Amino acid sequence: MKKGNGFTLLELLVVITIIGMLTSLILPAVNMARESARCITCVNNMKQIGLALHGYCEARGCFPAAWVGFDENNRPAPLGATGWGWGAALLPYIEQGNLQTAYVHYDLPVCHADNTTAIGFSLRLFRCPSDSGNTTFTLDEFLKSHGDSHSHADDSHGHHRLVMALSNYVASFGSTDILEVETIQPGEKFTSNGAFHHNSFLTPASFTDGLGNTFLIGERSSMVGLSTWSGIPDGDSCHPALLVGTTFVKHGKHAGHASGFRRSINRKNPAIPFRRPTKAF
């Protein structure tokens, strides 16, 4: 009887084993290459945001505030309206003028019904491709992510049901605890030693320690804490954490408050990324 030309079972098992070993060696390299590409995209996002900040400054003579807030008597109020943040101020400088014209009403509070489409609109520039989670979140999800150590404002206006677009980039507030906003008196701004704070609109001359030594924007994973590009609804002292990050070390009653950031860009050369020496928190 003529012998067949096929593989024996043993030979087939050896081939499958070799293929499996080669695959196990190749896949990590492929994954590393993909993550490297995602990292490059993230750095490029931050570069574009940095250039947009410079464009805003050149056009207006100052940098945008972290967020804008006034009370009903037009006095500074960090938890007041309108709440629009630094990301919303950059829309004309990141080729989103159409979105601004059609859906953004700067004269109305962020939480106004006419701004619903705008604040829920996800912008790829504000997303790190390594963060593959949802593109939106509800304000209630954000507040719950801060744990039970802090009591939240009454939700009589239905703010907690707002759907907001997720962002991975927050402005540098400095080393002041964001929840210190609770100590601000009526008519006062909530300031810090960072590049952005409440109603700041800082000019380049404000940075006396040198333009090349100032961090502007940092990266935050949605696994660390939620953030958005548009602004903050009025009323709750946790809301500023949606737009800014701090470098303070958490302790005490604020130990569960996620308000940090991880990767930053430099004011003088926005093309150069800097990794924070502190871990994200």
Short mmCIF file of C-alpha atoms in Angstrom, two decimals, residues 43-192:
data_model
loop_
_atom_site.label_atom_id
_atom_site.label_comp_id
_atom_site.label_asym_id
_atom_site.label_seq_id
_atom_site.Cartn_x
_atom_site.Cartn_y
_atom_site.Cartn_z
CA VAL A 43 1.66 64.00 22.54
CA ASN A 44 0.52 65.54 19.27
CA ASN A 45 -2.86 66.34 20.85
CA MET A 46 -1.09 68.18 23.64
CA LYS A 47 1.09 70.00 21.13
CA GLN A 48 -2.00 71.18 19.25
CA ILE A 49 -3.63 72.31 22.48
CA GLY A 50 -0.47 74.20 23.39
CA LEU A 51 -0.41 75.92 20.02
CA ALA A 52 -4.09 76.80 20.41
CA LEU A 53 -3.36 78.37 23.79
CA HIS A 54 -0.63 80.45 22.19
CA GLY A 55 -3.03 81.44 19.41
CA TYR A 56 -5.62 82.53 21.96
CA CYS A 57 -2.98 84.54 23.83
CA GLU A 58 -1.74 86.26 20.69
CA ALA A 59 -5.30 87.22 19.72
CA ARG A 60 -6.47 88.38 23.15
CA GLY A 61 -3.31 89.30 25.04
CA CYS A 62 -3.86 86.71 27.77
CA PHE A 63 -4.48 83.02 28.34
CA PRO A 64 -8.00 81.73 28.98
CA ALA A 65 -9.21 81.24 32.50
CA ALA A 66 -9.55 77.71 33.81
CA TRP A 67 -13.25 78.51 34.11
CA VAL A 68 -15.44 81.59 34.39
CA GLY A 69 -17.87 82.13 37.24
CA PHE A 70 -19.95 85.05 38.54
CA ASP A 71 -22.89 85.37 40.89
CA GLU A 72 -26.21 87.07 40.16
CA ASN A 73 -24.66 90.43 41.13
CA ASN A 74 -21.82 89.97 38.62
CA ARG A 75 -19.28 89.38 41.37
CA PRO A 76 -16.60 86.68 41.06
CA ALA A 77 -18.00 83.35 42.22
CA PRO A 78 -16.05 80.15 41.53
CA LEU A 79 -19.21 78.04 41.71
CA GLY A 80 -21.37 80.49 39.79
CA ALA A 81 -22.39 80.80 36.14
CA THR A 82 -21.49 80.70 33.35
CA GLY A 83 -18.93 77.99 34.06
CA TRP A 84 -17.33 77.84 30.59
CA GLY A 85 -13.80 76.45 30.74
CA TRP A 86 -10.46 76.82 28.98
CA GLY A 87 -11.25 74.11 26.42
CA ALA A 88 -14.39 75.85 25.23
CA ALA A 89 -12.41 79.07 24.83
CA LEU A 90 -10.05 77.31 22.40
CA LEU A 91 -12.69 76.11 19.92
CA PRO A 92 -11.88 78.77 17.25
CA TYR A 93 -8.19 77.85 17.52
CA ILE A 94 -8.60 74.08 17.09
CA GLU A 95 -10.72 74.25 13.93
CA GLN A 96 -14.00 73.88 15.80
CA GLY A 97 -15.48 77.25 14.90
CA ASN A 98 -18.55 75.57 13.39
CA LEU A 99 -19.29 73.78 16.66
CA GLN A 100 -18.89 77.04 18.54
CA THR A 101 -21.16 78.97 16.19
CA ALA A 102 -23.92 76.37 16.04
CA TYR A 103 -24.13 75.02 19.57
CA VAL A 104 -22.09 77.03 22.09
CA HIS A 105 -23.87 79.87 23.86
CA TYR A 106 -21.24 81.57 25.99
CA ASP A 107 -23.79 83.98 27.45
CA LEU A 108 -25.74 81.09 28.96
CA PRO A 109 -24.61 78.75 31.77
CA VAL A 110 -22.91 75.53 30.75
CA CYS A 111 -25.82 73.56 32.19
CA HIS A 112 -28.46 75.47 30.18
CA ALA A 113 -30.62 73.32 27.90
CA ASP A 114 -29.40 75.22 24.82
CA ASN A 115 -25.85 74.02 25.53
CA THR A 116 -26.73 70.33 25.89
CA THR A 117 -25.44 69.38 22.44
CA ALA A 118 -22.20 71.29 22.89
CA ILE A 119 -21.15 69.88 26.26
CA GLY A 120 -21.92 66.33 25.13
CA PHE A 121 -19.92 66.63 21.90
CA SER A 122 -16.79 64.46 21.98
CA LEU A 123 -13.70 66.02 20.39
CA ARG A 124 -10.88 63.70 19.31
CA LEU A 125 -8.26 66.35 20.11
CA PHE A 126 -9.18 66.12 23.79
CA ARG A 127 -9.02 62.32 23.93
CA CYS A 128 -5.95 60.17 24.48
CA PRO A 129 -6.29 57.12 22.18
CA SER A 130 -5.01 54.86 24.96
CA ASP A 131 -8.14 55.67 26.94
CA SER A 132 -10.65 53.44 25.20
CA GLY A 133 -13.54 53.97 27.59
CA ASN A 134 -16.81 55.75 26.98
CA THR A 135 -16.83 59.07 25.14
CA THR A 136 -19.34 60.64 27.55
CA PHE A 137 -20.35 60.45 31.20
CA THR A 138 -23.08 61.86 33.39
CA LEU A 139 -22.29 64.40 36.06
CA ASP A 140 -23.71 61.98 38.58
CA GLU A 141 -21.05 59.42 37.56
CA PHE A 142 -18.36 62.03 38.09
CA LEU A 143 -19.61 62.91 41.57
CA LYS A 144 -19.88 59.25 42.56
CA SER A 145 -16.28 58.68 41.42
CA HIS A 146 -15.17 61.01 44.23
CA GLY A 147 -16.45 58.69 46.92
CA ASP A 148 -18.59 59.46 49.94
CA SER A 149 -16.11 61.61 51.87
CA HIS A 150 -17.60 64.83 50.50
CA SER A 151 -21.22 65.92 50.51
CA HIS A 152 -22.51 67.28 47.23
CA ALA A 153 -24.78 70.21 46.54
CA ASP A 154 -28.51 69.81 46.22
CA ASP A 155 -29.56 68.71 42.73
CA SER A 156 -32.76 70.73 42.51
CA HIS A 157 -31.81 71.89 39.00
CA GLY A 158 -31.16 68.39 37.65
CA HIS A 159 -27.47 69.04 36.98
CA HIS A 160 -26.44 65.54 37.99
CA ARG A 161 -28.16 64.09 34.93
CA LEU A 162 -26.14 66.18 32.49
CA VAL A 163 -24.27 64.20 29.83
CA MET A 164 -20.78 65.60 29.25
CA ALA A 165 -18.06 64.70 26.75
CA LEU A 166 -15.03 63.00 28.22
CA SER A 167 -11.62 64.66 27.96
CA ASN A 168 -8.19 63.42 29.04
CA TYR A 169 -6.55 66.81 29.46
CA VAL A 170 -6.88 69.23 32.35
CA ALA A 171 -5.34 72.63 33.08
CA SER A 172 -2.65 73.10 35.72
CA PHE A 173 -4.20 74.64 38.83
CA GLY A 174 -1.00 74.38 40.87
CA SER A 175 -0.60 72.94 44.35
CA THR A 176 -3.79 74.28 45.96
CA ASP A 177 -6.40 71.70 46.97
CA ILE A 178 -9.35 72.21 44.62
CA LEU A 179 -11.82 71.59 47.44
CA GLU A 180 -10.49 74.70 49.20
CA VAL A 181 -13.06 76.46 47.01
CA GLU A 182 -15.36 75.88 49.98
CA THR A 183 -13.46 78.58 51.90
CA ILE A 184 -13.86 81.31 49.26
CA GLN A 185 -15.95 84.27 50.37
CA PRO A 186 -18.59 85.95 48.14
CA GLY A 187 -16.99 88.29 45.63
CA GLU A 188 -13.57 86.56 45.74
CA LYS A 189 -11.76 84.63 43.01
CA PHE A 190 -10.47 81.14 43.66
CA THR A 191 -6.80 81.56 42.84
CA SER A 192 -3.78 79.28 42.97
#
